[in-house]
């Protein structure tokens, strides 16, 4: 493919500025020197399907090669055994040094769509990035990706920012574009959702993570967005925010953040249910924004409590009897009531294992991807179930602090199961997870220290080892005296 052809002398990396990369891309596109690993993707529709069935045709996820085990963090932090694994519901956490940033992760994710899914960059009409991992107060992350598209500069879209919600807003923007008069036949949109989640030393650090998800969006998709069924909630809060422009680290009010998450969940669920009719079991699978696994478990169980409050007669006698004593709880009190939580967790355990755990692999093993979290979970579900998702509905809950939240859903129409299986096969998650490199807690601290030193710096070459990157990865090679960043591609 295009970028493989750029790297003609391995193992030495190609170091390219945006101008050099753009020139090389234009030359290769003009000569037709493009090869694909898979059959080229092409939108399929006619006048009856034009602008309809909009959704996801392909997905790719990228993440750092390096990770730390939560069990190692427990030992290093001197906390009780199981504090992070059982208490947070996490197994491993991805991290990276100063060699990767949001532009490089995004470039690698989009590159995988080109290489693995046969996506033609000349057909992209919209590109939007949802992220809160900012390196510039003005220049968008999307702009760093433009050289990958060669001569195709007629691409709408820009960055979308609001904590962990930006990826969902970008997806909705792309879907609405596909349904609008702005859409031209034969085009597609690409949405990138991802972040590098890092916290200063302390109890929040084990809830970090890193990665990005790229999604190919267009009409007549195998994974179709139910755009007429959204449960939306927005409000103003200071639960998690980043007021210091000189640091990657956020300001977090942990208790308020949980309260805001649950309140948004309650309201979004009620509104989503109402738009689909008041019936139980309206979804086959569910993917949640996942700051940590235990919160997802509690959130799914809470939906059962909300079902009980809405219609006690519809949930069955066992649930009705078990939850009767909690019927009069104040909403805020219910967020932290241990008796209620234990009761609903027990009642919902079977459905949680069936409907949520199949999509929890990425979050449990990468950590929090912020904007990419819920979409990493969606891709985990697709990888686990593949063609079995045909005729199924997947409920999605996207949450971003501040607060912005939406519950929505995808459906896989009859006859589209093999295309869903193809998404899983092309993403190839498991083989890359098996190739990751486990690091010690001290090595993680050293890598994050490099990020601290590099944040906002100029006139420097990153110190992180390129050997600790996966092959076919874009990475930061240099920052000049005017803060201009140059990237290289590891063959």
Coordinates of N, CA and C in Angstrom, one line a residue, residues 283-407:
X283 N -32.7 -4.9 23.9 CA -31.5 -5.0 23.2 C -30.9 -6.4 23.5
X284 N -30.0 -6.9 22.6 CA -29.4 -8.2 22.7 C -28.0 -8.1 23.4
X285 N -27.3 -7.0 23.1 CA -26.0 -6.7 23.7 C -25.9 -5.2 24.0
X286 N -25.0 -4.9 24.9 CA -24.8 -3.5 25.4 C -23.3 -3.2 25.5
X287 N -23.0 -2.0 25.0 CA -21.6 -1.5 25.2 C -21.7 -0.1 25.9
X288 N -20.8 0.0 26.9 CA -20.8 1.2 27.7 C -19.5 2.0 27.6
X289 N -19.6 3.3 27.8 CA -18.3 4.0 28.0 C -17.8 3.4 29.3
X290 N -16.5 3.1 29.3 CA -15.9 2.3 30.4 C -14.7 3.0 31.0
X291 N -14.9 3.9 32.0 CA -13.7 4.4 32.8 C -13.0 3.3 33.5
X292 N -13.8 2.3 34.0 CA -13.3 1.1 34.6 C -14.4 0.0 34.6
X293 N -14.0 -1.2 34.6 CA -15.0 -2.3 34.4 C -16.1 -2.4 35.5
X294 N -15.8 -2.1 36.7 CA -16.7 -2.2 37.8 C -17.9 -1.2 37.6
X295 N -17.6 0.0 37.1 CA -18.6 0.9 36.8 C -19.6 0.5 35.8
X296 N -19.1 -0.2 34.8 CA -20.0 -0.8 33.7 C -20.9 -1.9 34.3
X297 N -20.3 -2.7 35.2 CA -21.1 -3.7 35.8 C -22.3 -3.1 36.6
X298 N -21.9 -2.1 37.4 CA -23.0 -1.4 38.2 C -24.0 -0.7 37.3
X299 N -23.5 -0.2 36.2 CA -24.4 0.6 35.3 C -25.4 -0.3 34.7
X300 N -24.9 -1.5 34.2 CA -25.9 -2.4 33.5 C -26.9 -2.9 34.6
X301 N -26.5 -3.2 35.8 CA -27.4 -3.7 36.8 C -28.4 -2.6 37.1
X302 N -28.0 -1.3 37.1 CA -28.8 -0.2 37.4 C -30.0 -0.1 36.4
X303 N -29.8 -0.6 35.2 CA -30.9 -0.6 34.2 C -32.1 -1.4 34.7
X304 N -31.7 -2.5 35.3 CA -32.8 -3.4 35.9 C -33.6 -2.7 37.0
X305 N -32.8 -1.9 37.8 CA -33.5 -1.1 38.8 C -34.4 -0.1 38.2
X306 N -34.0 0.5 37.1 CA -34.8 1.5 36.4 C -36.1 0.8 35.8
X307 N -35.9 -0.4 35.3 CA -37.0 -1.1 34.8 C -38.0 -1.4 35.9
X308 N -37.5 -1.8 37.0 CA -38.4 -2.0 38.2 C -39.2 -0.8 38.6
X309 N -38.5 0.4 38.6 CA -39.2 1.6 39.0 C -40.2 2.0 38.0
X310 N -40.0 1.8 36.7 CA -40.9 2.2 35.7 C -42.1 1.3 35.7
X311 N -41.9 0.0 35.9 CA -43.1 -1.0 35.8 C -42.7 -2.2 36.6
X312 N -43.0 -2.2 37.9 CA -42.7 -3.3 38.8 C -43.3 -4.6 38.4
X313 N -44.5 -4.6 37.7 CA -45.1 -5.8 37.3 C -44.5 -6.5 36.1
X314 N -43.6 -5.8 35.4 CA -43.1 -6.3 34.2 C -41.7 -7.0 34.4
X315 N -41.1 -6.9 35.5 CA -39.8 -7.4 35.7 C -39.8 -8.8 36.3
X316 N -40.9 -9.3 36.7 CA -41.0 -10.6 37.3 C -41.0 -10.6 38.8
X317 N -41.6 -11.6 39.4 CA -41.8 -11.6 40.9 C -40.5 -11.6 41.7
X318 N -39.5 -12.3 41.2 CA -38.2 -12.4 41.9 C -37.6 -11.0 42.0
X319 N -37.5 -10.3 40.9 CA -36.9 -9.0 40.9 C -37.8 -8.0 41.7
X320 N -39.1 -8.1 41.6 CA -40.0 -7.2 42.3 C -39.8 -7.4 43.8
X321 N -39.8 -8.6 44.3 CA -39.6 -8.8 45.7 C -38.3 -8.4 46.2
X322 N -37.2 -8.6 45.4 CA -35.9 -8.3 45.9 C -35.6 -6.8 45.9
X323 N -36.3 -6.1 45.1 CA -36.1 -4.6 45.0 C -37.1 -3.8 45.7
X324 N -38.1 -4.4 46.2 CA -39.3 -3.7 46.8 C -38.8 -2.7 47.9
X325 N -37.9 -3.1 48.7 CA -37.4 -2.2 49.8 C -36.7 -0.9 49.3
X326 N -36.3 -0.9 48.1 CA -35.5 0.2 47.5 C -36.4 1.1 46.6
X327 N -37.7 0.8 46.6 CA -38.6 1.6 45.7 C -38.6 3.1 46.0
X328 N -38.5 3.4 47.3 CA -38.7 4.8 47.7 C -37.4 5.6 47.8
X329 N -36.2 5.0 47.4 CA -35.0 5.7 47.5 C -34.9 6.9 46.7
X330 N -34.3 8.0 47.3 CA -34.1 9.2 46.5 C -33.0 8.8 45.4
X331 N -33.2 9.5 44.2 CA -32.3 9.1 43.1 C -30.8 9.2 43.5
X332 N -30.4 10.3 44.1 CA -29.0 10.5 44.4 C -28.6 9.5 45.5
X333 N -29.4 9.2 46.4 CA -29.1 8.2 47.4 C -28.9 6.8 46.8
X334 N -29.6 6.5 45.7 CA -29.6 5.2 45.1 C -28.3 5.0 44.4
X335 N -27.5 6.1 44.0 CA -26.3 5.9 43.3 C -25.2 5.2 44.2
X336 N -25.3 5.4 45.5 CA -24.3 4.8 46.3 C -24.8 3.9 47.4
X337 N -26.1 3.5 47.3 CA -26.6 2.6 48.3 C -26.1 1.1 48.1
X338 N -25.3 0.7 49.0 CA -24.7 -0.7 48.9 C -25.7 -1.8 48.8
X339 N -26.7 -1.7 49.6 CA -27.7 -2.7 49.6 C -28.4 -2.9 48.2
X340 N -28.8 -1.8 47.6 CA -29.3 -1.8 46.3 C -28.4 -2.3 45.3
X341 N -27.1 -1.8 45.4 CA -26.1 -2.3 44.4 C -25.9 -3.8 44.4
X342 N -25.8 -4.3 45.6 CA -25.5 -5.7 45.8 C -26.7 -6.5 45.3
X343 N -27.9 -6.0 45.5 CA -29.1 -6.7 45.1 C -29.2 -6.8 43.6
X344 N -29.1 -5.6 42.9 CA -29.3 -5.6 41.5 C -28.1 -6.3 40.8
X345 N -26.9 -6.2 41.3 CA -25.8 -6.9 40.7 C -26.0 -8.4 40.7
X346 N -26.5 -8.9 41.7 CA -26.8 -10.3 41.8 C -27.9 -10.7 40.8
X347 N -29.0 -9.9 40.8 CA -30.1 -10.2 39.9 C -29.7 -10.1 38.4
X348 N -28.8 -9.2 38.1 CA -28.4 -8.9 36.7 C -27.2 -9.7 36.2
X349 N -26.6 -10.5 37.1 CA -25.3 -11.1 36.8 C -25.4 -12.0 35.5
X350 N -26.5 -12.8 35.4 CA -26.6 -13.6 34.2 C -26.7 -12.8 32.9
X351 N -27.5 -11.8 32.9 CA -27.6 -11.0 31.7 C -26.3 -10.2 31.4
X352 N -25.7 -9.8 32.5 CA -24.4 -9.1 32.3 C -23.4 -9.9 31.6
X353 N -23.3 -11.2 32.0 CA -22.3 -12.1 31.4 C -22.7 -12.4 29.9
X354 N -24.0 -12.4 29.6 CA -24.4 -12.7 28.3 C -24.4 -11.5 27.3
X355 N -24.7 -10.3 27.9 CA -25.0 -9.1 27.0 C -23.8 -8.1 27.0
X356 N -23.0 -8.1 28.1 CA -22.0 -7.0 28.2 C -20.6 -7.6 28.2
X357 N -20.3 -8.7 28.9 CA -18.9 -9.2 28.9 C -18.3 -9.5 27.5
X358 N -19.1 -9.9 26.5 CA -18.5 -10.2 25.2 C -17.9 -8.9 24.6
X359 N -18.3 -7.8 25.0 CA -17.8 -6.5 24.5 C -16.8 -5.8 25.5
X360 N -16.4 -6.5 26.5 CA -15.6 -5.8 27.5 C -14.1 -6.1 27.4
X361 N -13.6 -6.9 26.4 CA -12.2 -7.3 26.4 C -11.3 -6.1 26.2
X362 N -11.5 -5.2 25.3 CA -10.6 -4.1 25.0 C -10.5 -3.2 26.3
X363 N -11.6 -2.9 26.9 CA -11.5 -2.0 28.0 C -10.8 -2.6 29.2
X364 N -11.0 -3.9 29.4 CA -10.4 -4.6 30.5 C -8.9 -4.7 30.3
X365 N -8.4 -4.7 29.1 CA -7.0 -5.0 28.8 C -6.3 -3.8 28.2
X366 N -7.0 -2.7 27.8 CA -6.3 -1.5 27.4 C -6.5 -0.4 28.4
X367 N -7.5 -0.4 29.2 CA -7.9 0.7 30.1 C -8.9 1.6 29.4
X368 N -8.9 2.8 29.9 CA -9.9 3.8 29.4 C -9.3 4.5 28.2
X369 N -10.0 4.4 27.1 CA -9.6 5.1 25.8 C -10.3 6.4 25.7
X370 N -11.0 6.9 26.7 CA -11.8 8.1 26.7 C -12.8 8.1 25.5
X371 N -12.6 8.9 24.5 CA -13.6 8.9 23.4 C -13.7 7.6 22.6
X372 N -12.6 6.8 22.7 CA -12.6 5.5 22.0 C -13.1 4.4 22.8
X373 N -13.4 4.6 24.1 CA -13.8 3.5 25.0 C -15.0 2.7 24.5
X374 N -16.1 3.3 24.3 CA -17.3 2.6 23.9 C -17.2 1.9 22.5
X375 N -16.3 2.5 21.7 CA -16.2 1.9 20.3 C -15.2 0.8 20.3
X376 N -14.2 0.8 21.2 CA -13.3 -0.3 21.5 C -14.1 -1.5 22.0
X377 N -15.1 -1.2 22.8 CA -16.0 -2.3 23.3 C -16.9 -2.8 22.2
X378 N -17.4 -1.9 21.4 CA -18.2 -2.4 20.2 C -17.4 -3.3 19.3
X379 N -16.1 -3.0 19.1 CA -15.3 -3.8 18.2 C -14.9 -5.1 18.9
X380 N -14.8 -5.1 20.3 CA -14.6 -6.3 21.0 C -15.8 -7.3 20.9
X381 N -17.0 -6.7 20.9 CA -18.2 -7.5 20.7 C -18.2 -8.1 19.3
X382 N -17.9 -7.3 18.3 CA -17.9 -7.8 17.0 C -16.9 -8.9 16.8
X383 N -15.7 -8.8 17.4 CA -14.7 -9.8 17.4 C -15.2 -11.1 18.0
X384 N -15.9 -11.0 19.2 CA -16.3 -12.1 19.9 C -17.5 -12.8 19.2
X385 N -18.4 -12.1 18.7 CA -19.7 -12.7 18.2 C -19.7 -12.8 16.6
X386 N -19.1 -11.8 16.0 CA -19.1 -11.9 14.5 C -20.4 -12.0 13.9
X387 N -20.6 -13.1 13.0 CA -21.8 -13.3 12.2 C -23.0 -13.6 13.1
X388 N -22.8 -13.9 14.4 CA -23.9 -14.2 15.3 C -24.7 -12.9 15.6
X389 N -24.2 -11.8 15.3 CA -24.9 -10.5 15.6 C -26.0 -10.2 14.6
X390 N -26.1 -11.0 13.5 CA -27.2 -10.8 12.6 C -28.5 -10.8 13.3
X391 N -29.4 -9.9 12.9 CA -30.7 -9.7 13.5 C -30.7 -9.3 15.0
X392 N -29.6 -8.8 15.4 CA -29.4 -8.4 16.8 C -29.3 -6.8 16.9
X393 N -29.7 -6.3 18.1 CA -29.6 -4.9 18.4 C -28.5 -4.8 19.5
X394 N -27.6 -3.8 19.3 CA -26.6 -3.4 20.3 C -26.9 -2.1 20.8
X395 N -27.1 -2.0 22.1 CA -27.3 -0.7 22.8 C -26.0 -0.1 23.2
X396 N -25.9 1.2 23.0 CA -24.6 1.9 23.3 C -24.9 3.0 24.2
X397 N -24.0 3.2 25.3 CA -24.1 4.3 26.1 C -22.8 5.1 26.1
X398 N -22.9 6.3 25.6 CA -21.7 7.1 25.5 C -21.8 8.3 26.5
X399 N -20.7 8.5 27.3 CA -20.7 9.5 28.3 C -19.5 10.3 28.3
X400 N -19.6 11.6 28.4 CA -18.4 12.5 28.5 C -18.7 13.5 29.6
X401 N -17.7 13.7 30.4 CA -17.8 14.6 31.6 C -18.1 16.0 31.1
X402 N -18.8 16.7 32.0 CA -19.0 18.1 31.7 C -20.4 18.7 31.7
X403 N -21.5 18.0 31.2 CA -21.7 16.6 30.9 C -22.4 16.4 29.5
X404 N -22.0 15.4 28.8 CA -22.7 15.1 27.5 C -22.9 13.6 27.4
X405 N -24.1 13.1 27.2 CA -24.3 11.7 27.2 C -25.4 11.3 26.2
X406 N -25.3 10.2 25.6 CA -26.4 9.7 24.7 C -26.4 8.2 24.7
X407 N -27.6 7.6 24.8 CA -27.9 6.2 24.6 C -28.4 6.1 23.2

